[in-house]
């Protein structure tokens, strides 16, 4: 468990995001400390993916502030005014953050190992030998060493997702974001992906996980939050969050997914 007095690794302050006229994030306030595992749950359309995508700058936000490692994400602030940072700066900020998507998002024309070494060579400037060695170590870790030279379409969904996790880890991120990493998987392969994420949790990696797997959230999270209509409506350690004392609205939501 992290030190509550330490500076948060991720801090969202009154974060607002809209698509056209439609508000999606309506003042998100949330802090995540280094080493903490935060699970986000909430109804479809409540803004969970959008929030993760803002952290990783796949979306921009329009108001509020978002900090990772104390650094303002996506903007430079001068005299209270925000100015977009350059693409180069976006790349620099983003490389500290790994993201794993529901649909894996591997490159289809590359082998598993090529998928993993691409960004470390291109963005971090690793030598091919170094990137290869690191990739094989990560593939061992996610139980996929035998599939290093296979193309993603030859793999099961669970294997593809484990490859995607290895790819994100190859950038040595400070923070891992998971957006429903198992919801495209069948029950057999879901377990193998959840155990890889649990193993990662045991190493002290800071993680924000959007999930519908309540048993998993209960087991892995330091804190669980409910996102509704673009706001954090409730947050608590898992025992309380899923316990008898939880607010009626939360229990009603949980009863729809149990
Ligand atoms: N690129 C986009 N353009 C316009 N609207 C969008 C875009 N992306 C998301 N939205 C809208 O923003 C709202 C929040 O979407 P988001 O994907 O963040 O929800 P979610 O909580 O992740 O839902 P789910 O549980 O279904 O994944 C939805 O109403 C969605 O239609
Ligand atoms: Mg989503």
PDB file of C-alpha atoms and ligand atoms in Angstrom:
ATOM      1  CA  UNK A   1       0.000   0.000   0.000  1.00  0.00           C
ATOM      2  CA  UNK A   2       1.282   3.455  -0.855  1.00  0.00           C
ATOM      3  CA  UNK A   3       2.137   6.272   1.508  1.00  0.00           C
ATOM      4  CA  UNK A   4      -0.911   8.547   1.597  1.00  0.00           C
ATOM      5  CA  UNK A   5       1.279  11.596   2.194  1.00  0.00           C
ATOM      6  CA  UNK A   6       3.457  11.023  -0.846  1.00  0.00           C
ATOM      7  CA  UNK A   7       2.808  13.031  -4.001  1.00  0.00           C
ATOM      8  CA  UNK A   8       0.356  11.186  -6.234  1.00  0.00           C
ATOM      9  CA  UNK A   9       1.646   9.641  -9.450  1.00  0.00           C
ATOM     10  CA  UNK A  10      -1.617  10.499 -11.192  1.00  0.00           C
ATOM     11  CA  UNK A  11      -3.772  13.432 -10.257  1.00  0.00           C
ATOM     12  CA  UNK A  12      -6.940  14.524 -12.049  1.00  0.00           C
ATOM     13  CA  UNK A  13      -8.337  17.817 -10.838  1.00  0.00           C
ATOM     14  CA  UNK A  14     -11.820  18.814 -11.987  1.00  0.00           C
ATOM     15  CA  UNK A  15     -11.105  17.210 -15.351  1.00  0.00           C
ATOM     16  CA  UNK A  16     -13.583  18.007 -18.129  1.00  0.00           C
ATOM     17  CA  UNK A  17     -13.857  16.510 -21.575  1.00  0.00           C
ATOM     18  CA  UNK A  18     -16.566  16.863 -24.150  1.00  0.00           C
ATOM     19  CA  UNK A  19     -17.069  15.468 -27.613  1.00  0.00           C
ATOM     20  CA  UNK A  20     -18.652  18.323 -29.546  1.00  0.00           C
ATOM     21  CA  UNK A  21     -21.543  19.461 -27.399  1.00  0.00           C
ATOM     22  CA  UNK A  22     -21.645  16.261 -25.367  1.00  0.00           C
ATOM     23  CA  UNK A  23     -19.944  16.410 -21.966  1.00  0.00           C
ATOM     24  CA  UNK A  24     -18.320  13.091 -21.142  1.00  0.00           C
ATOM     25  CA  UNK A  25     -15.996  13.872 -18.221  1.00  0.00           C
ATOM     26  CA  UNK A  26     -17.770  16.317 -15.923  1.00  0.00           C
ATOM     27  CA  UNK A  27     -15.205  17.142 -13.286  1.00  0.00           C
ATOM     28  CA  UNK A  28     -13.175  14.036 -12.479  1.00  0.00           C
ATOM     29  CA  UNK A  29     -11.181  14.305  -9.247  1.00  0.00           C
ATOM     30  CA  UNK A  30      -8.944  11.353  -8.602  1.00  0.00           C
ATOM     31  CA  UNK A  31      -5.489  10.635  -7.276  1.00  0.00           C
ATOM     32  CA  UNK A  32      -3.457   7.487  -7.678  1.00  0.00           C
ATOM     33  CA  UNK A  33      -0.257   6.964  -5.711  1.00  0.00           C
ATOM     34  CA  UNK A  34       2.852   5.137  -6.875  1.00  0.00           C
ATOM     35  CA  UNK A  35       2.451   1.409  -6.349  1.00  0.00           C
ATOM     36  CA  UNK A  36      -1.303   1.669  -5.984  1.00  0.00           C
ATOM     37  CA  UNK A  37      -3.761  -0.475  -7.902  1.00  0.00           C
ATOM     38  CA  UNK A  38      -6.955   1.334  -8.697  1.00  0.00           C
ATOM     39  CA  UNK A  39      -9.925  -0.366 -10.315  1.00  0.00           C
ATOM     40  CA  UNK A  40     -12.572   1.721 -12.057  1.00  0.00           C
ATOM     41  CA  UNK A  41     -16.030   0.336 -12.560  1.00  0.00           C
ATOM     42  CA  UNK A  42     -19.161   1.995 -13.848  1.00  0.00           C
ATOM     43  CA  UNK A  43     -21.968   1.827 -16.371  1.00  0.00           C
ATOM     44  CA  UNK A  44     -21.384   1.833 -20.106  1.00  0.00           C
ATOM     45  CA  UNK A  45     -20.875   5.342 -21.436  1.00  0.00           C
ATOM     46  CA  UNK A  46     -19.865   6.797 -18.070  1.00  0.00           C
ATOM     47  CA  UNK A  47     -16.474   7.931 -19.396  1.00  0.00           C
ATOM     48  CA  UNK A  48     -14.106   5.225 -18.098  1.00  0.00           C
ATOM     49  CA  UNK A  49     -12.284   4.679 -21.397  1.00  0.00           C
ATOM     50  CA  UNK A  50     -12.250   8.398 -22.132  1.00  0.00           C
ATOM     51  CA  UNK A  51     -10.577   9.037 -18.787  1.00  0.00           C
ATOM     52  CA  UNK A  52      -7.825   6.468 -19.487  1.00  0.00           C
ATOM     53  CA  UNK A  53      -7.429   7.827 -23.011  1.00  0.00           C
ATOM     54  CA  UNK A  54      -6.931  11.349 -21.620  1.00  0.00           C
ATOM     55  CA  UNK A  55      -4.163  10.073 -19.319  1.00  0.00           C
ATOM     56  CA  UNK A  56      -2.430   8.534 -22.334  1.00  0.00           C
ATOM     57  CA  UNK A  57      -3.198  11.531 -24.581  1.00  0.00           C
ATOM     58  CA  UNK A  58      -5.264   9.603 -27.050  1.00  0.00           C
ATOM     59  CA  UNK A  59      -7.819  12.305 -26.252  1.00  0.00           C
ATOM     60  CA  UNK A  60      -7.379  15.902 -25.176  1.00  0.00           C
ATOM     61  CA  UNK A  61      -9.284  17.483 -22.298  1.00  0.00           C
ATOM     62  CA  UNK A  62     -10.790  20.953 -22.265  1.00  0.00           C
ATOM     63  CA  UNK A  63     -10.754  22.025 -18.626  1.00  0.00           C
ATOM     64  CA  UNK A  64      -9.262  21.035 -15.319  1.00  0.00           C
ATOM     65  CA  UNK A  65      -5.812  19.569 -14.894  1.00  0.00           C
ATOM     66  CA  UNK A  66      -4.281  16.160 -15.302  1.00  0.00           C
ATOM     67  CA  UNK A  67      -0.844  15.417 -13.873  1.00  0.00           C
ATOM     68  CA  UNK A  68       1.326  12.324 -14.153  1.00  0.00           C
ATOM     69  CA  UNK A  69       4.484  12.299 -12.055  1.00  0.00           C
ATOM     70  CA  UNK A  70       3.809  15.934 -11.184  1.00  0.00           C
ATOM     71  CA  UNK A  71       3.923  16.932 -14.855  1.00  0.00           C
ATOM     72  CA  UNK A  72       0.906  18.526 -16.513  1.00  0.00           C
ATOM     73  CA  UNK A  73      -0.316  16.213 -19.261  1.00  0.00           C
ATOM     74  CA  UNK A  74      -0.842  17.597 -22.751  1.00  0.00           C
ATOM     75  CA  UNK A  75      -0.396  21.272 -21.915  1.00  0.00           C
ATOM     76  CA  UNK A  76       1.987  23.913 -20.737  1.00  0.00           C
ATOM     77  CA  UNK A  77       0.564  26.311 -18.212  1.00  0.00           C
ATOM     78  CA  UNK A  78       1.611  29.946 -18.193  1.00  0.00           C
ATOM     79  CA  UNK A  79      -0.232  32.476 -16.087  1.00  0.00           C
ATOM     80  CA  UNK A  80      -3.197  30.155 -15.669  1.00  0.00           C
ATOM     81  CA  UNK A  81      -3.523  29.626 -19.432  1.00  0.00           C
ATOM     82  CA  UNK A  82      -3.044  26.269 -21.113  1.00  0.00           C
ATOM     83  CA  UNK A  83      -1.162  25.849 -24.364  1.00  0.00           C
ATOM     84  CA  UNK A  84      -0.864  22.487 -26.142  1.00  0.00           C
ATOM     85  CA  UNK A  85       2.568  20.898 -25.983  1.00  0.00           C
ATOM     86  CA  UNK A  86       4.385  19.755 -29.130  1.00  0.00           C
ATOM     87  CA  UNK A  87       4.010  16.270 -30.585  1.00  0.00           C
ATOM     88  CA  UNK A  88       7.550  15.527 -29.472  1.00  0.00           C
ATOM     89  CA  UNK A  89       6.643  16.390 -25.893  1.00  0.00           C
ATOM     90  CA  UNK A  90       3.508  14.240 -26.162  1.00  0.00           C
ATOM     91  CA  UNK A  91       5.686  11.283 -27.151  1.00  0.00           C
ATOM     92  CA  UNK A  92       7.993  11.936 -24.204  1.00  0.00           C
ATOM     93  CA  UNK A  93       5.111  12.069 -21.738  1.00  0.00           C
ATOM     94  CA  UNK A  94       3.352   9.080 -23.215  1.00  0.00           C
ATOM     95  CA  UNK A  95       6.316   6.751 -23.123  1.00  0.00           C
ATOM     96  CA  UNK A  96       6.117   6.533 -19.338  1.00  0.00           C
ATOM     97  CA  UNK A  97       2.604   5.129 -19.602  1.00  0.00           C
ATOM     98  CA  UNK A  98       1.647   1.694 -20.902  1.00  0.00           C
ATOM     99  CA  UNK A  99      -1.860   1.014 -22.113  1.00  0.00           C
ATOM    100  CA  UNK A 100      -3.623  -2.263 -22.759  1.00  0.00           C
ATOM    101  CA  UNK A 101      -6.883  -2.230 -24.719  1.00  0.00           C
ATOM    102  CA  UNK A 102      -9.894  -4.497 -24.856  1.00  0.00           C
ATOM    103  CA  UNK A 103      -9.105  -5.380 -28.485  1.00  0.00           C
ATOM    104  CA  UNK A 104      -5.356  -5.968 -27.939  1.00  0.00           C
ATOM    105  CA  UNK A 105      -4.329  -3.586 -30.788  1.00  0.00           C
ATOM    106  CA  UNK A 106      -1.298  -5.585 -31.886  1.00  0.00           C
ATOM    107  CA  UNK A 107       0.255  -4.915 -35.290  1.00  0.00           C
ATOM    108  CA  UNK A 108      -0.993  -7.746 -37.502  1.00  0.00           C
ATOM    109  CA  UNK A 109       1.880  -7.659 -39.964  1.00  0.00           C
ATOM    110  CA  UNK A 110       4.512  -8.141 -37.244  1.00  0.00           C
ATOM    111  CA  UNK A 111       5.420 -11.193 -35.199  1.00  0.00           C
ATOM    112  CA  UNK A 112       4.855 -11.093 -31.455  1.00  0.00           C
ATOM    113  CA  UNK A 113       8.497 -10.242 -30.847  1.00  0.00           C
ATOM    114  CA  UNK A 114       8.526  -7.578 -33.563  1.00  0.00           C
ATOM    115  CA  UNK A 115       5.472  -6.011 -31.939  1.00  0.00           C
ATOM    116  CA  UNK A 116       7.364  -5.811 -28.659  1.00  0.00           C
ATOM    117  CA  UNK A 117      10.706  -4.464 -29.919  1.00  0.00           C
ATOM    118  CA  UNK A 118       9.285  -1.828 -32.270  1.00  0.00           C
ATOM    119  CA  UNK A 119       8.717   1.038 -29.837  1.00  0.00           C
ATOM    120  CA  UNK A 120      11.762   0.417 -27.606  1.00  0.00           C
ATOM    121  CA  UNK A 121      13.991   0.659 -30.704  1.00  0.00           C
ATOM    122  CA  UNK A 122      12.144   3.580 -32.319  1.00  0.00           C
ATOM    123  CA  UNK A 123      11.243   5.640 -29.249  1.00  0.00           C
ATOM    124  CA  UNK A 124      13.760   4.625 -26.574  1.00  0.00           C
ATOM    125  CA  UNK A 125      16.654   4.106 -28.958  1.00  0.00           C
ATOM    126  CA  UNK A 126      17.427   0.606 -27.695  1.00  0.00           C
ATOM    127  CA  UNK A 127      19.723  -1.522 -29.856  1.00  0.00           C
ATOM    128  CA  UNK A 128      17.966  -4.441 -31.616  1.00  0.00           C
ATOM    129  CA  UNK A 129      20.000  -6.889 -29.501  1.00  0.00           C
ATOM    130  CA  UNK A 130      18.981  -5.180 -26.277  1.00  0.00           C
ATOM    131  CA  UNK A 131      15.318  -4.906 -27.358  1.00  0.00           C
ATOM    132  CA  UNK A 132      15.268  -8.581 -28.384  1.00  0.00           C
ATOM    133  CA  UNK A 133      16.732  -9.722 -25.101  1.00  0.00           C
ATOM    134  CA  UNK A 134      14.239  -7.639 -23.164  1.00  0.00           C
ATOM    135  CA  UNK A 135      11.358  -8.917 -25.332  1.00  0.00           C
ATOM    136  CA  UNK A 136      12.291 -12.536 -24.662  1.00  0.00           C
ATOM    137  CA  UNK A 137      12.490 -11.871 -20.930  1.00  0.00           C
ATOM    138  CA  UNK A 138       9.017 -10.303 -21.004  1.00  0.00           C
ATOM    139  CA  UNK A 139       7.602 -13.115 -23.132  1.00  0.00           C
ATOM    140  CA  UNK A 140       8.917 -15.624 -20.582  1.00  0.00           C
ATOM    141  CA  UNK A 141       7.214 -13.621 -17.897  1.00  0.00           C
ATOM    142  CA  UNK A 142       3.812 -13.679 -19.610  1.00  0.00           C
ATOM    143  CA  UNK A 143       4.258 -17.344 -20.604  1.00  0.00           C
ATOM    144  CA  UNK A 144       4.594 -16.736 -24.337  1.00  0.00           C
ATOM    145  CA  UNK A 145       8.257 -17.379 -25.143  1.00  0.00           C
ATOM    146  CA  UNK A 146       7.270 -20.182 -27.520  1.00  0.00           C
ATOM    147  CA  UNK A 147       5.159 -17.763 -29.571  1.00  0.00           C
ATOM    148  CA  UNK A 148       7.850 -15.097 -30.099  1.00  0.00           C
ATOM    149  CA  UNK A 149       7.949 -15.633 -33.861  1.00  0.00           C
ATOM    150  CA  UNK A 150       4.232 -16.241 -34.382  1.00  0.00           C
ATOM    151  CA  UNK A 151       1.924 -13.680 -35.966  1.00  0.00           C
ATOM    152  CA  UNK A 152      -0.897 -12.385 -33.760  1.00  0.00           C
ATOM    153  CA  UNK A 153      -3.638 -13.951 -35.881  1.00  0.00           C
ATOM    154  CA  UNK A 154      -2.273 -17.381 -35.027  1.00  0.00           C
ATOM    155  CA  UNK A 155      -2.729 -16.749 -31.316  1.00  0.00           C
ATOM    156  CA  UNK A 156      -5.736 -17.109 -29.045  1.00  0.00           C
ATOM    157  CA  UNK A 157      -7.281 -13.924 -27.640  1.00  0.00           C
ATOM    158  CA  UNK A 158      -5.662 -14.564 -24.276  1.00  0.00           C
ATOM    159  CA  UNK A 159      -2.270 -15.023 -25.891  1.00  0.00           C
ATOM    160  CA  UNK A 160      -2.721 -11.846 -27.920  1.00  0.00           C
ATOM    161  CA  UNK A 161      -3.584  -9.923 -24.795  1.00  0.00           C
ATOM    162  CA  UNK A 162      -0.555 -11.292 -22.951  1.00  0.00           C
ATOM    163  CA  UNK A 163       1.589 -10.221 -25.925  1.00  0.00           C
ATOM    164  CA  UNK A 164       0.005  -6.758 -25.721  1.00  0.00           C
ATOM    165  CA  UNK A 165       0.875  -6.577 -22.017  1.00  0.00           C
ATOM    166  CA  UNK A 166       4.486  -7.571 -22.791  1.00  0.00           C
ATOM    167  CA  UNK A 167       4.578  -4.897 -25.482  1.00  0.00           C
ATOM    168  CA  UNK A 168       3.426  -2.210 -23.039  1.00  0.00           C
ATOM    169  CA  UNK A 169       5.932  -3.374 -20.396  1.00  0.00           C
ATOM    170  CA  UNK A 170       8.804  -3.220 -22.895  1.00  0.00           C
ATOM    171  CA  UNK A 171       8.701   0.573 -22.601  1.00  0.00           C
ATOM    172  CA  UNK A 172       9.464   0.326 -18.842  1.00  0.00           C
ATOM    173  CA  UNK A 173       6.405   2.358 -17.928  1.00  0.00           C
ATOM    174  CA  UNK A 174       5.812   3.985 -14.541  1.00  0.00           C
ATOM    175  CA  UNK A 175       2.096   3.463 -14.950  1.00  0.00           C
ATOM    176  CA  UNK A 176      -0.038   0.830 -16.651  1.00  0.00           C
ATOM    177  CA  UNK A 177      -3.571   1.508 -17.858  1.00  0.00           C
ATOM    178  CA  UNK A 178      -5.875  -1.412 -18.625  1.00  0.00           C
ATOM    179  CA  UNK A 179      -9.172  -0.805 -20.395  1.00  0.00           C
ATOM    180  CA  UNK A 180     -11.345  -3.897 -19.882  1.00  0.00           C
ATOM    181  CA  UNK A 181      -8.442  -6.187 -20.700  1.00  0.00           C
ATOM    182  CA  UNK A 182     -10.494  -9.384 -20.538  1.00  0.00           C
ATOM    183  CA  UNK A 183     -13.917  -8.405 -21.823  1.00  0.00           C
ATOM    184  CA  UNK A 184     -13.195  -9.677 -25.352  1.00  0.00           C
ATOM    185  CA  UNK A 185     -11.993 -13.031 -24.001  1.00  0.00           C
ATOM    186  CA  UNK A 186     -13.723 -16.284 -23.205  1.00  0.00           C
ATOM    187  CA  UNK A 187     -13.732 -17.482 -19.589  1.00  0.00           C
ATOM    188  CA  UNK A 188     -10.826 -19.918 -20.044  1.00  0.00           C
ATOM    189  CA  UNK A 189      -8.401 -17.328 -21.399  1.00  0.00           C
ATOM    190  CA  UNK A 190      -9.641 -14.579 -19.075  1.00  0.00           C
ATOM    191  CA  UNK A 191      -7.975 -16.372 -16.147  1.00  0.00           C
ATOM    192  CA  UNK A 192      -4.556 -16.481 -17.785  1.00  0.00           C
ATOM    193  CA  UNK A 193      -4.633 -12.735 -18.523  1.00  0.00           C
ATOM    194  CA  UNK A 194      -5.827 -11.897 -15.012  1.00  0.00           C
ATOM    195  CA  UNK A 195      -2.978 -13.920 -13.527  1.00  0.00           C
ATOM    196  CA  UNK A 196      -0.444 -12.015 -15.622  1.00  0.00           C
ATOM    197  CA  UNK A 197      -1.939  -8.746 -14.351  1.00  0.00           C
ATOM    198  CA  UNK A 198      -1.896 -10.050 -10.761  1.00  0.00           C
ATOM    199  CA  UNK A 199       1.749 -11.024 -11.123  1.00  0.00           C
ATOM    200  CA  UNK A 200       2.488  -7.522 -12.358  1.00  0.00           C
ATOM    201  CA  UNK A 201       0.627  -6.076  -9.388  1.00  0.00           C
ATOM    202  CA  UNK A 202       2.871  -8.026  -7.038  1.00  0.00           C
ATOM    203  CA  UNK A 203       5.921  -6.233  -8.491  1.00  0.00           C
ATOM    204  CA  UNK A 204       4.652  -2.851  -7.300  1.00  0.00           C
ATOM    205  CA  UNK A 205       3.597  -1.495 -10.696  1.00  0.00           C
ATOM    206  CA  UNK A 206       1.100   1.356 -10.473  1.00  0.00           C
ATOM    207  CA  UNK A 207      -2.032   0.374 -12.346  1.00  0.00           C
ATOM    208  CA  UNK A 208      -5.415   1.776 -13.266  1.00  0.00           C
ATOM    209  CA  UNK A 209      -7.715  -0.993 -14.390  1.00  0.00           C
ATOM    210  CA  UNK A 210     -11.163  -0.535 -15.887  1.00  0.00           C
ATOM    211  CA  UNK A 211     -12.912  -3.849 -15.443  1.00  0.00           C
ATOM    212  CA  UNK A 212     -16.225  -5.616 -15.128  1.00  0.00           C
ATOM    213  CA  UNK A 213     -14.550  -8.521 -13.331  1.00  0.00           C
ATOM    214  CA  UNK A 214     -15.717  -7.755  -9.817  1.00  0.00           C
ATOM    215  CA  UNK A 215     -14.057 -10.776  -8.179  1.00  0.00           C
ATOM    216  CA  UNK A 216     -10.763  -9.726  -9.719  1.00  0.00           C
ATOM    217  CA  UNK A 217     -11.197  -6.080  -8.677  1.00  0.00           C
ATOM    218  CA  UNK A 218     -11.968  -7.140  -5.150  1.00  0.00           C
ATOM    219  CA  UNK A 219      -8.884  -9.297  -4.993  1.00  0.00           C
ATOM    220  CA  UNK A 220      -6.341  -7.051  -6.697  1.00  0.00           C
ATOM    221  CA  UNK A 221      -7.357  -3.443  -6.001  1.00  0.00           C
ATOM    222  CA  UNK A 222      -6.090  -1.201  -3.226  1.00  0.00           C
ATOM    223  CA  UNK A 223      -9.027   1.051  -4.022  1.00  0.00           C
ATOM    224  CA  UNK A 224     -12.094   0.784  -6.223  1.00  0.00           C
ATOM    225  CA  UNK A 225     -13.945   3.741  -7.714  1.00  0.00           C
ATOM    226  CA  UNK A 226     -17.365   4.027  -9.284  1.00  0.00           C
ATOM    227  CA  UNK A 227     -17.551   6.316 -12.288  1.00  0.00           C
ATOM    228  CA  UNK A 228     -20.980   7.567 -13.256  1.00  0.00           C
ATOM    229  CA  UNK A 229     -21.900  10.264 -15.745  1.00  0.00           C
ATOM    230  CA  UNK A 230     -18.314  11.440 -16.044  1.00  0.00           C
ATOM    231  CA  UNK A 231     -17.620  11.784 -12.329  1.00  0.00           C
ATOM    232  CA  UNK A 232     -16.122   9.687  -9.560  1.00  0.00           C
ATOM    233  CA  UNK A 233     -19.167   9.035  -7.422  1.00  0.00           C
ATOM    234  CA  UNK A 234     -17.758   6.674  -4.826  1.00  0.00           C
ATOM    235  CA  UNK A 235     -14.368   5.350  -3.822  1.00  0.00           C
ATOM    236  CA  UNK A 236     -13.350   2.890  -1.150  1.00  0.00           C
ATOM    237  CA  UNK A 237     -11.031  -0.017  -0.415  1.00  0.00           C
ATOM    238  CA  UNK A 238     -12.498  -3.183  -1.960  1.00  0.00           C
ATOM    239  CA  UNK A 239     -13.853  -4.663   1.299  1.00  0.00           C
ATOM    240  CA  UNK A 240     -15.936  -1.554   1.882  1.00  0.00           C
ATOM    241  CA  UNK A 241     -16.738  -0.960  -1.760  1.00  0.00           C
ATOM    242  CA  UNK A 242     -18.254  -4.396  -2.178  1.00  0.00           C
ATOM    243  CA  UNK A 243     -19.483  -4.629   1.400  1.00  0.00           C
ATOM    244  CA  UNK A 244     -22.883  -4.318   3.039  1.00  0.00           C
ATOM    245  CA  UNK A 245     -22.277  -0.694   3.988  1.00  0.00           C
ATOM    246  CA  UNK A 246     -21.847   0.503   0.393  1.00  0.00           C
ATOM    247  CA  UNK A 247     -24.344   3.169  -0.704  1.00  0.00           C
ATOM    248  CA  UNK A 248     -27.615   1.862  -2.121  1.00  0.00           C
ATOM    249  CA  UNK A 249     -26.917   3.290  -5.573  1.00  0.00           C
ATOM    250  CA  UNK A 250     -23.608   1.436  -5.765  1.00  0.00           C
ATOM    251  CA  UNK A 251     -25.174  -1.810  -4.565  1.00  0.00           C
ATOM    252  CA  UNK A 252     -27.873  -1.402  -7.202  1.00  0.00           C
ATOM    253  CA  UNK A 253     -25.221  -1.010  -9.890  1.00  0.00           C
ATOM    254  CA  UNK A 254     -23.244  -3.989  -8.613  1.00  0.00           C
ATOM    255  CA  UNK A 255     -26.353  -6.145  -8.648  1.00  0.00           C
ATOM    256  CA  UNK A 256     -26.658  -5.539 -12.408  1.00  0.00           C
ATOM    257  CA  UNK A 257     -23.253  -7.067 -13.116  1.00  0.00           C
ATOM    258  CA  UNK A 258     -22.915  -9.837 -10.555  1.00  0.00           C
TER     259      UNK A 258
HETATM  260  N1  LIG B   1     -14.592   9.724 -30.243  1.00  0.00           N
HETATM  261  C1  LIG B   1     -15.801   9.986 -29.735  1.00  0.00           C
HETATM  262  N2  LIG B   1     -16.639  10.856 -30.331  1.00  0.00           N
HETATM  263  C2  LIG B   1     -17.844  11.152 -29.798  1.00  0.00           C
HETATM  264  N3  LIG B   1     -18.324  10.609 -28.664  1.00  0.00           N
HETATM  265  C3  LIG B   1     -17.543   9.721 -28.044  1.00  0.00           C
HETATM  266  C4  LIG B   1     -16.245   9.367 -28.530  1.00  0.00           C
HETATM  267  N4  LIG B   1     -15.701   8.458 -27.669  1.00  0.00           N
HETATM  268  C5  LIG B   1     -16.612   8.268 -26.702  1.00  0.00           C
HETATM  269  N5  LIG B   1     -17.711   9.025 -26.907  1.00  0.00           N
HETATM  270  C6  LIG B   1     -18.893   9.091 -26.042  1.00  0.00           C
HETATM  271  O1  LIG B   1     -18.456   9.405 -24.738  1.00  0.00           O
HETATM  272  C7  LIG B   1     -19.225   8.695 -23.775  1.00  0.00           C
HETATM  273  C8  LIG B   1     -18.291   7.939 -22.840  1.00  0.00           C
HETATM  274  O2  LIG B   1     -17.634   6.939 -23.576  1.00  0.00           O
HETATM  275  P1  LIG B   1     -16.572   5.963 -22.940  1.00  0.00           P
HETATM  276  O3  LIG B   1     -16.103   5.069 -24.049  1.00  0.00           O
HETATM  277  O4  LIG B   1     -15.548   6.738 -22.216  1.00  0.00           O
HETATM  278  O5  LIG B   1     -17.469   5.166 -21.895  1.00  0.00           O
HETATM  279  P2  LIG B   1     -17.122   3.874 -21.028  1.00  0.00           P
HETATM  280  O6  LIG B   1     -17.449   4.196 -19.623  1.00  0.00           O
HETATM  281  O7  LIG B   1     -15.742   3.422 -21.339  1.00  0.00           O
HETATM  282  O8  LIG B   1     -18.189   2.817 -21.553  1.00  0.00           O
HETATM  283  P3  LIG B   1     -18.070   1.209 -21.797  1.00  0.00           P
HETATM  284  O9  LIG B   1     -18.269   0.567 -20.441  1.00  0.00           O
HETATM  285  O10 LIG B   1     -19.184   0.898 -22.715  1.00  0.00           O
HETATM  286  O11 LIG B   1     -16.717   0.929 -22.385  1.00  0.00           O
HETATM  287  C9  LIG B   1     -20.183   7.824 -24.534  1.00  0.00           C
HETATM  288  O12 LIG B   1     -21.424   8.451 -24.568  1.00  0.00           O
HETATM  289  C10 LIG B   1     -19.579   7.746 -25.906  1.00  0.00           C
HETATM  290  O13 LIG B   1     -20.566   7.589 -26.887  1.00  0.00           O
HETATM  291 MG1  LIG B   2     -14.955   1.742 -22.239  1.00  0.00          MG
END
